Coordinates of C-alpha atoms in Angstrom, one line a residue:
M11 CA -0.9 -2.4 28.4
K12 CA 2.0 0.2 28.5
P13 CA 2.2 2.3 25.4
L14 CA 5.2 1.5 23.2
S15 CA 8.1 4.0 23.3
N16 CA 8.9 6.2 20.3
L17 CA 12.3 4.4 20.0
T18 CA 10.5 1.0 19.7
L19 CA 8.1 2.3 17.1
L20 CA 11.1 3.7 15.2
F21 CA 12.8 0.4 15.1
Y22 CA 9.6 -1.3 14.1
A23 CA 9.0 1.2 11.3
L24 CA 12.5 1.1 9.7
P25 CA 11.7 -1.8 7.2
A26 CA 8.8 0.1 5.8
L27 CA 11.2 2.5 4.1
P28 CA 12.7 0.0 1.6
L29 CA 9.4 -1.8 1.3
A30 CA 7.9 1.4 0.1
A31 CA 10.6 1.7 -2.5
I32 CA 9.3 -1.6 -4.0
A33 CA 5.6 -0.7 -4.3
L34 CA 5.9 2.7 -6.0
P35 CA 8.2 1.9 -8.9
L36 CA 6.3 -1.3 -9.8
Y37 CA 3.1 0.6 -10.7
I38 CA 4.3 4.1 -11.6
I39 CA 7.8 3.9 -13.0
V40 CA 8.2 0.3 -14.3
P41 CA 5.4 0.5 -16.8
S42 CA 6.7 3.7 -18.4
V43 CA 10.3 2.4 -18.4
Y44 CA 9.5 -1.0 -19.9
A45 CA 7.2 0.5 -22.5
G46 CA 9.6 3.3 -23.4
R47 CA 12.9 1.5 -23.3
F48 CA 12.0 -2.0 -24.4
G49 CA 9.0 -1.1 -26.6
I50 CA 6.5 -3.3 -24.8
A51 CA 2.9 -2.3 -25.4
L52 CA 1.1 -0.7 -22.4
S53 CA -1.8 -3.1 -22.9
A54 CA 0.6 -6.0 -22.5
I55 CA 2.2 -4.5 -19.4
G56 CA -1.2 -3.9 -17.9
A57 CA -2.2 -7.5 -18.6
A58 CA 1.1 -8.8 -17.2
L59 CA 0.6 -6.9 -14.0
L60 CA -2.9 -8.2 -13.7
A61 CA -1.7 -11.8 -14.2
I62 CA 1.0 -11.3 -11.6
R63 CA -1.6 -10.2 -9.1
C64 CA -3.8 -13.3 -9.9
L65 CA -1.0 -15.3 -8.4
D66 CA -1.7 -13.5 -5.2
A67 CA -5.1 -15.2 -5.0
I68 CA -3.1 -18.3 -4.1
T69 CA 0.0 -17.0 -2.3
D70 CA -1.6 -14.4 -0.1
P71 CA -3.9 -16.7 1.9
L72 CA -1.3 -19.4 2.1
M73 CA 1.4 -17.0 3.4
G74 CA -1.1 -15.5 5.8
W75 CA -2.0 -19.0 7.2
L76 CA 1.7 -19.9 7.5
A77 CA 2.5 -16.6 9.2
D78 CA 0.0 -17.6 11.9
R79 CA 1.7 -21.0 12.3
I80 CA 5.4 -20.4 12.4
P81 CA 6.9 -21.2 15.9
G82 CA 10.5 -20.7 16.9
R83 CA 12.9 -18.8 19.1
Y84 CA 12.3 -15.5 17.4
G85 CA 8.5 -15.9 17.4
R86 CA 6.1 -16.6 14.6
R87 CA 6.1 -13.0 13.3
R88 CA 9.7 -12.1 13.5
L89 CA 11.1 -15.5 12.2
F90 CA 8.9 -15.6 9.2
F91 CA 9.6 -12.0 8.4
L92 CA 13.4 -12.5 8.7
L93 CA 13.4 -15.5 6.4
S94 CA 11.7 -13.6 3.6
L95 CA 14.2 -10.8 3.2
P96 CA 16.7 -12.4 0.8
L97 CA 14.1 -13.3 -1.9
T98 CA 12.4 -9.9 -1.7
A99 CA 15.7 -8.0 -2.0
L100 CA 17.0 -10.1 -4.9
S101 CA 13.8 -10.0 -6.9
A102 CA 13.4 -6.3 -6.5
Y103 CA 17.0 -5.8 -7.7
M104 CA 16.4 -7.9 -10.8
L105 CA 13.1 -6.3 -11.7
F106 CA 14.3 -2.7 -11.2
S107 CA 17.7 -3.3 -12.9
P108 CA 16.7 -5.0 -16.1
P109 CA 19.5 -6.1 -18.5
E110 CA 19.7 -4.8 -22.1
G111 CA 17.1 -6.6 -24.2
A112 CA 14.8 -7.5 -21.3
G113 CA 11.3 -8.1 -22.5
L114 CA 7.9 -9.1 -21.2
A115 CA 9.1 -12.4 -19.9
H116 CA 11.7 -10.7 -17.7
L117 CA 8.9 -8.5 -16.3
V118 CA 6.6 -11.4 -15.6
V119 CA 9.2 -13.8 -14.1
W120 CA 10.8 -11.3 -11.7
G121 CA 7.4 -9.6 -11.1
C122 CA 6.0 -12.9 -9.9
L123 CA 9.0 -13.5 -7.7
L124 CA 8.8 -10.0 -6.2
S125 CA 5.1 -10.5 -5.6
I126 CA 5.8 -13.7 -3.7
G127 CA 8.7 -12.2 -1.8
S128 CA 7.0 -8.9 -0.9
T129 CA 3.9 -10.9 0.3
W130 CA 6.1 -13.1 2.4
T131 CA 7.8 -10.0 3.9
S132 CA 4.8 -7.7 4.4
L133 CA 2.3 -10.1 5.9
P134 CA 4.2 -11.1 9.1
Y135 CA 5.4 -7.5 9.3
T136 CA 2.0 -5.9 9.3
A137 CA 0.6 -8.6 11.6
W138 CA 3.4 -8.0 14.0
G139 CA 2.4 -4.3 14.2
A140 CA -1.3 -5.1 14.6
E141 CA -0.5 -7.2 17.7
L142 CA 2.1 -5.0 19.3
E143 CA -0.5 -2.4 20.2
T144 CA -4.0 -3.3 21.6
S145 CA -5.5 0.1 22.3
Y146 CA -7.8 2.0 19.9
D147 CA -5.6 5.2 19.8
G148 CA -2.3 3.3 20.2
R149 CA -3.0 1.5 16.9
V150 CA -3.3 4.8 15.1
R151 CA 0.0 5.9 16.6
L152 CA 1.8 2.7 15.5
S153 CA 0.3 2.9 12.0
A154 CA 1.3 6.5 11.7
W155 CA 4.9 5.6 12.5
R156 CA 5.0 2.8 9.9
E157 CA 3.1 4.7 7.2
G158 CA 5.2 7.9 7.8
T159 CA 8.3 5.9 7.3
T160 CA 6.7 4.3 4.2
L161 CA 6.2 7.8 2.8
L162 CA 9.9 8.6 3.4
G163 CA 10.8 5.5 1.4
T164 CA 8.3 6.7 -1.3
L165 CA 10.1 10.1 -1.5
L166 CA 13.4 8.3 -1.9
A167 CA 11.9 6.1 -4.6
I168 CA 10.7 9.0 -6.6
S169 CA 13.7 11.2 -6.0
L170 CA 16.3 8.7 -7.3
P171 CA 14.8 8.1 -10.7
F172 CA 14.2 11.8 -11.5
L173 CA 17.6 12.9 -10.3
G174 CA 19.0 10.3 -12.7
Q175 CA 17.1 11.9 -15.6
A176 CA 19.6 14.8 -15.4
S177 CA 22.5 12.4 -16.2
T178 CA 23.6 11.2 -19.6
A179 CA 23.1 7.6 -18.7
G180 CA 19.3 7.8 -19.3
A181 CA 16.7 5.9 -17.3
Q182 CA 18.7 2.8 -16.4
P183 CA 20.8 4.4 -13.6
D184 CA 17.5 5.5 -12.0
L185 CA 16.2 2.0 -11.7
N186 CA 19.6 0.7 -10.6
A187 CA 19.6 3.3 -7.7
I188 CA 16.3 2.0 -6.4
A189 CA 17.4 -1.6 -6.9
V190 CA 20.6 -1.1 -4.8
M191 CA 18.7 0.8 -2.1
V192 CA 16.2 -2.0 -1.6
A193 CA 18.9 -4.7 -1.8
V194 CA 21.0 -3.0 0.9
L195 CA 18.5 -1.5 3.3
L196 CA 15.8 -4.1 3.4
P197 CA 18.0 -6.8 5.0
I198 CA 19.7 -4.3 7.3
F199 CA 16.6 -2.6 8.6
G200 CA 14.7 -5.9 8.8
A201 CA 17.5 -7.4 11.0
I202 CA 17.4 -4.3 13.3
A203 CA 13.7 -4.6 13.8
V204 CA 13.9 -8.3 14.6
W205 CA 16.7 -7.5 17.1
R206 CA 15.1 -4.6 18.9
V207 CA 11.3 -5.2 18.8
A208 CA 9.7 -7.9 20.9
E209 CA 7.3 -10.6 19.7
P210 CA 3.7 -9.7 20.6
V211 CA 1.6 -11.8 23.0
D212 CA -0.3 -14.5 21.3
F213 CA -4.0 -14.5 22.5
S214 CA -5.0 -17.7 20.7
K215 CA -6.7 -20.4 22.6
T216 CA -7.0 -22.8 19.6
R217 CA -5.7 -23.4 16.1
L218 CA -7.9 -23.5 13.1
S219 CA -7.5 -25.1 9.7
L220 CA -7.1 -22.8 6.7
Q221 CA -10.6 -23.7 5.5
K222 CA -12.3 -23.1 8.8
G223 CA -10.3 -19.9 9.3
L224 CA -11.4 -18.6 6.0
G225 CA -15.0 -19.3 7.0
F226 CA -14.7 -17.1 10.1
L227 CA -13.1 -14.4 8.0
L228 CA -15.9 -14.4 5.5
A229 CA -18.4 -14.3 8.3
N230 CA -16.8 -11.2 9.8
S231 CA -19.2 -8.5 8.4
A232 CA -17.1 -5.6 9.7
F233 CA -14.1 -7.0 7.8
L234 CA -16.0 -7.4 4.6
R235 CA -17.3 -3.9 4.8
L236 CA -13.9 -2.5 5.5
A237 CA -12.2 -4.6 2.8
M238 CA -14.7 -3.5 0.2
A239 CA -14.3 0.2 1.2
F240 CA -10.5 -0.2 1.1
L241 CA -10.7 -1.8 -2.4
M242 CA -12.8 1.1 -3.7
N243 CA -10.5 3.7 -2.2
S244 CA -7.3 1.9 -3.2
L245 CA -8.7 1.9 -6.8
A246 CA -9.4 5.6 -6.5
N247 CA -5.7 6.2 -5.5
A248 CA -4.1 3.7 -7.8
I249 CA -5.7 5.0 -11.0
P250 CA -4.2 8.5 -10.8
A251 CA -0.9 7.0 -9.5
S252 CA -0.7 4.8 -12.7
L253 CA -1.5 7.8 -14.9
F254 CA 0.4 10.5 -13.1
L255 CA 3.5 10.7 -15.4
Y256 CA 1.4 10.7 -18.5
F257 CA -1.1 13.3 -17.1
V258 CA 1.7 15.8 -16.3
A259 CA 3.6 15.2 -19.6
A260 CA 0.7 15.0 -22.0
R261 CA -2.2 17.0 -20.4
L262 CA -0.2 19.7 -18.6
E263 CA 2.6 19.6 -21.1
A264 CA 5.1 19.9 -18.2
P265 CA 7.2 16.7 -18.3
E266 CA 10.1 18.5 -16.5
L267 CA 7.9 18.9 -13.5
Q268 CA 7.0 15.2 -13.1
G269 CA 9.6 14.6 -10.4
P270 CA 8.9 17.8 -8.4
L271 CA 5.2 17.3 -8.4
L272 CA 5.4 13.7 -7.3
F273 CA 7.8 14.8 -4.6
A274 CA 5.4 17.5 -3.4
Y275 CA 2.5 15.1 -3.3
F276 CA 4.2 12.5 -1.1
L277 CA 6.0 15.1 1.0
S278 CA 2.6 16.6 1.8
A279 CA 1.4 13.1 2.8
V280 CA 4.1 13.0 5.4
A281 CA 2.4 16.0 7.0
G282 CA -1.0 14.4 6.6
V283 CA -0.1 11.4 8.8
P284 CA 0.1 13.2 12.2
L285 CA -2.9 15.3 11.1
A286 CA -4.8 12.0 10.6
V287 CA -3.8 10.9 14.2
F288 CA -5.1 14.2 15.6
V289 CA -8.4 14.1 13.8
A290 CA -9.0 10.4 14.5
R291 CA -8.7 11.0 18.2
R292 CA -11.5 13.5 18.0
L293 CA -13.9 12.1 15.4
G294 CA -13.0 8.4 15.5
K295 CA -11.0 6.5 12.9
H296 CA -13.7 5.7 10.4
R297 CA -15.3 9.2 10.4
A298 CA -12.0 10.9 10.0
W299 CA -11.2 8.7 7.0
C300 CA -14.6 9.4 5.4
W301 CA -14.2 13.2 5.8
A302 CA -10.8 13.0 4.2
M303 CA -12.1 11.0 1.2
L304 CA -15.0 13.4 0.7
L305 CA -12.6 16.4 0.6
S306 CA -10.4 14.5 -1.8
C307 CA -13.3 14.0 -4.2
A308 CA -13.9 17.8 -4.3
I309 CA -10.2 18.5 -5.0
F310 CA -9.9 15.8 -7.6
A311 CA -12.8 17.2 -9.6
L312 CA -10.7 20.3 -10.2
G313 CA -7.9 18.3 -11.7
G314 CA -10.0 17.1 -14.6
L315 CA -10.5 20.7 -15.7
L316 CA -6.8 21.5 -16.0
G317 CA -4.8 21.8 -19.2
P318 CA -1.5 23.2 -20.6
G319 CA -0.1 26.0 -18.4
D320 CA -2.0 24.9 -15.3
A321 CA 1.0 23.1 -13.7
W322 CA 1.1 25.5 -10.7
L323 CA -2.6 25.0 -10.0
F324 CA -1.9 21.3 -10.2
L325 CA 0.8 21.7 -7.6
G326 CA -1.9 23.0 -5.2
I327 CA -4.0 20.0 -5.9
C328 CA -1.0 17.7 -5.3
V329 CA -0.3 19.3 -1.9
V330 CA -3.9 19.1 -0.7
T331 CA -4.6 15.5 -1.9
G332 CA -1.2 14.5 -0.6
V333 CA -2.2 15.6 2.9
L334 CA -5.4 13.6 2.5
L335 CA -3.4 10.6 1.4
G336 CA -1.9 10.6 4.9
F337 CA -5.4 9.7 6.2
D338 CA -5.7 6.9 3.6
L339 CA -2.4 5.4 4.7
A340 CA -2.6 5.8 8.5
L341 CA -6.3 5.0 9.3
P342 CA -7.4 1.9 7.4
P343 CA -4.7 -0.4 8.9
A344 CA -5.5 0.8 12.4
I345 CA -9.2 0.0 11.7
Q346 CA -8.2 -3.4 10.4
A347 CA -6.5 -4.2 13.7
D348 CA -9.7 -3.5 15.5
V349 CA -11.6 -5.8 13.1
I350 CA -9.1 -8.6 13.8
D351 CA -10.1 -8.3 17.5
Q352 CA -13.6 -9.3 16.5
D353 CA -12.3 -12.5 14.9
T354 CA -10.0 -13.3 17.8
L355 CA -12.9 -13.2 20.1
A356 CA -15.2 -15.2 17.9
S357 CA -12.8 -17.8 16.5
G358 CA -10.4 -18.2 19.5
E359 CA -7.3 -17.8 17.4
Q360 CA -5.3 -14.6 16.8
R361 CA -5.0 -14.6 13.1
S362 CA -3.6 -11.3 12.1
G363 CA -1.5 -13.0 9.4
L364 CA -4.5 -14.3 7.5
Y365 CA -6.4 -11.0 7.8
F366 CA -3.5 -9.0 6.5
A367 CA -3.1 -11.6 3.7
A368 CA -6.6 -10.7 2.6
W369 CA -5.8 -7.0 3.1
S370 CA -2.7 -7.4 1.0
F371 CA -4.6 -9.1 -1.8
V372 CA -7.1 -6.3 -1.9
T373 CA -4.3 -3.8 -2.1
K374 CA -2.6 -5.6 -5.0
L375 CA -5.9 -6.3 -6.7
A376 CA -6.7 -2.6 -6.7
L377 CA -3.2 -1.8 -8.2
A378 CA -3.5 -4.5 -10.8
L379 CA -7.1 -3.5 -11.7
S380 CA -6.0 0.1 -12.2
S381 CA -3.4 -1.0 -14.7
G382 CA -5.7 -3.6 -16.3
I383 CA -8.5 -1.0 -16.8
V384 CA -6.9 2.3 -17.6
F385 CA -4.0 1.3 -19.9
P386 CA -6.2 -0.6 -22.4
L387 CA -8.8 2.2 -22.3
L388 CA -6.0 4.7 -23.0
A389 CA -4.8 2.6 -25.9
L390 CA -8.3 2.3 -27.2
A391 CA -8.6 6.1 -27.2
G392 CA -5.4 6.4 -29.2
F393 CA -3.0 7.6 -26.5
Q394 CA 0.6 7.3 -27.5
P395 CA 2.8 6.4 -24.5
E396 CA 6.0 7.1 -26.3
G397 CA 5.1 10.8 -26.4
G398 CA 4.6 13.2 -29.3
A399 CA 1.3 14.8 -30.4
Q400 CA -1.8 13.4 -28.8
S401 CA -5.3 13.5 -30.3
G402 CA -8.1 15.5 -28.5
Q403 CA -9.9 12.2 -27.8
A404 CA -6.8 10.7 -26.2
L405 CA -6.3 13.8 -23.9
Y406 CA -10.0 13.8 -22.9
A407 CA -9.8 10.1 -22.0
L408 CA -6.6 10.8 -20.0
S409 CA -8.3 13.6 -18.0
A410 CA -11.5 11.6 -17.4
L411 CA -9.6 8.5 -16.2
Y412 CA -7.2 10.5 -14.1
A413 CA -9.6 12.8 -12.3
F414 CA -13.2 11.7 -12.6
L415 CA -13.2 7.9 -12.4
P416 CA -11.5 7.9 -8.9
I417 CA -14.3 10.1 -7.5
L418 CA -16.8 7.4 -8.2
F419 CA -14.8 4.8 -6.3
K420 CA -14.2 7.2 -3.3
L421 CA -17.9 7.9 -3.0
L422 CA -18.6 4.2 -2.8
A423 CA -16.0 3.8 -0.1
I424 CA -17.5 6.6 1.9
A425 CA -21.0 5.0 1.7
L426 CA -19.6 1.8 3.1
M427 CA -17.7 3.3 6.0
W428 CA -19.9 6.2 7.2
R429 CA -21.8 4.0 9.7
F430 CA -19.1 1.6 10.5
S431 CA -19.9 -0.4 13.7
I432 CA -16.5 -0.4 15.6
D433 CA -15.7 2.7 17.6
S434 CA -13.5 3.3 20.6
T435 CA -16.0 2.0 23.1
H436 CA -16.8 -1.1 21.1
Q437 CA -13.1 -1.9 20.6
Q438 CA -12.2 -1.5 24.2
A439 CA -15.0 -3.8 25.3
T440 CA -13.8 -6.5 22.8
R441 CA -10.2 -6.2 24.0
Q442 CA -11.3 -6.6 27.7
K443 CA -13.1 -9.9 26.8
I444 CA -10.1 -11.2 24.9
E445 CA -7.7 -10.4 27.7
Q446 CA -10.1 -11.8 30.4
R447 CA -10.3 -15.1 28.5
Q448 CA -6.5 -15.2 28.3
R449 CA -6.3 -14.7 32.1
D450 CA -9.0 -17.5 32.6
I451 CA -6.9 -19.9 30.6
A452 CA -3.7 -19.0 32.4
N453 CA -5.4 -19.3 35.8
P454 CA -8.1 -22.0 35.5

């Protein structure tokens, strides 16, 4: 298969920019805004986010199954993706632009609708990408384009709120700016991608019921190992993400640096994405990811020792862990595409939608668990989210949860992935069998 051009990869990657602006505010900015502005308890917000993600246990596999079934002129991936854009854009606007007096009910209702909409959008989008490239290294390249664009969207999502802090309008203009960005760019960039990027070849030879398809998925040992490792690593990343603003303000006593430090972290991740591609070509995808996680553990351990006046040391930690985040973003989805090949060969159906539905659920579960775990524990330790003086116990709990708990989860992920079974040779052999079967069907 001829490698995709850079222009095609750019058109495919464009929707990732507004989609990234949905994910980051929901778990980093929305909790602090709804708690500080509307007086909602952090424990209630954490429980609400966890409940929203429980909905995904139903919607994710259903959407994934539907994404593998939709026919039409524009193809099963592109049509399903295009139809999802209005709901996702509207629900993001309503959640990030709450009216005066909005409470927990507003957060739950629009959070649920955004969860459904973003699932509907992201599943056919990621499945589309997994099927566009079939080579081991080509999948890393495509993933790097998408995740690099995701990081650019993340940078916009953190820049707009903190630029707004300088205005007299308070926090509300910040959320409005994100809401408008998503509402405008997601439909436009999504339409461009559908227009300029082709539908991938469907290598299915049969159609499976949802129940039978889930049976093949649960029998795929490589996927189960990857999914568990991804859950552990996602938890390790989501916990400090959820606590970042509080750690900088309360532990480092540098609230004015929240925006610049976040920006430095994600800007460094942009540089980490091409580095991940370079290292993966030499070590293999799973080993490159493991080494990045191991180094991240060492750096994170230093963060738990910081206190007031250490903001510049923390900047160095943000830069290094940001580069390593590029590995976390670029490599696991590329490995996932290789795992899907195993299922395509075994089941006879190309079911990237269902697999990325499971992948999406694991991602959201990690984000929700991080909120459901750390916010109640912080509240139990006496942490005051509104600011002001914090007790020594509250600050110790904040440091331990922010820096040391993620190390445990990353070490578990490394243990699962170090001896992963799919390398370049294995993947190429699997693809040859799939493509030969397709030729046999076409020319009996």
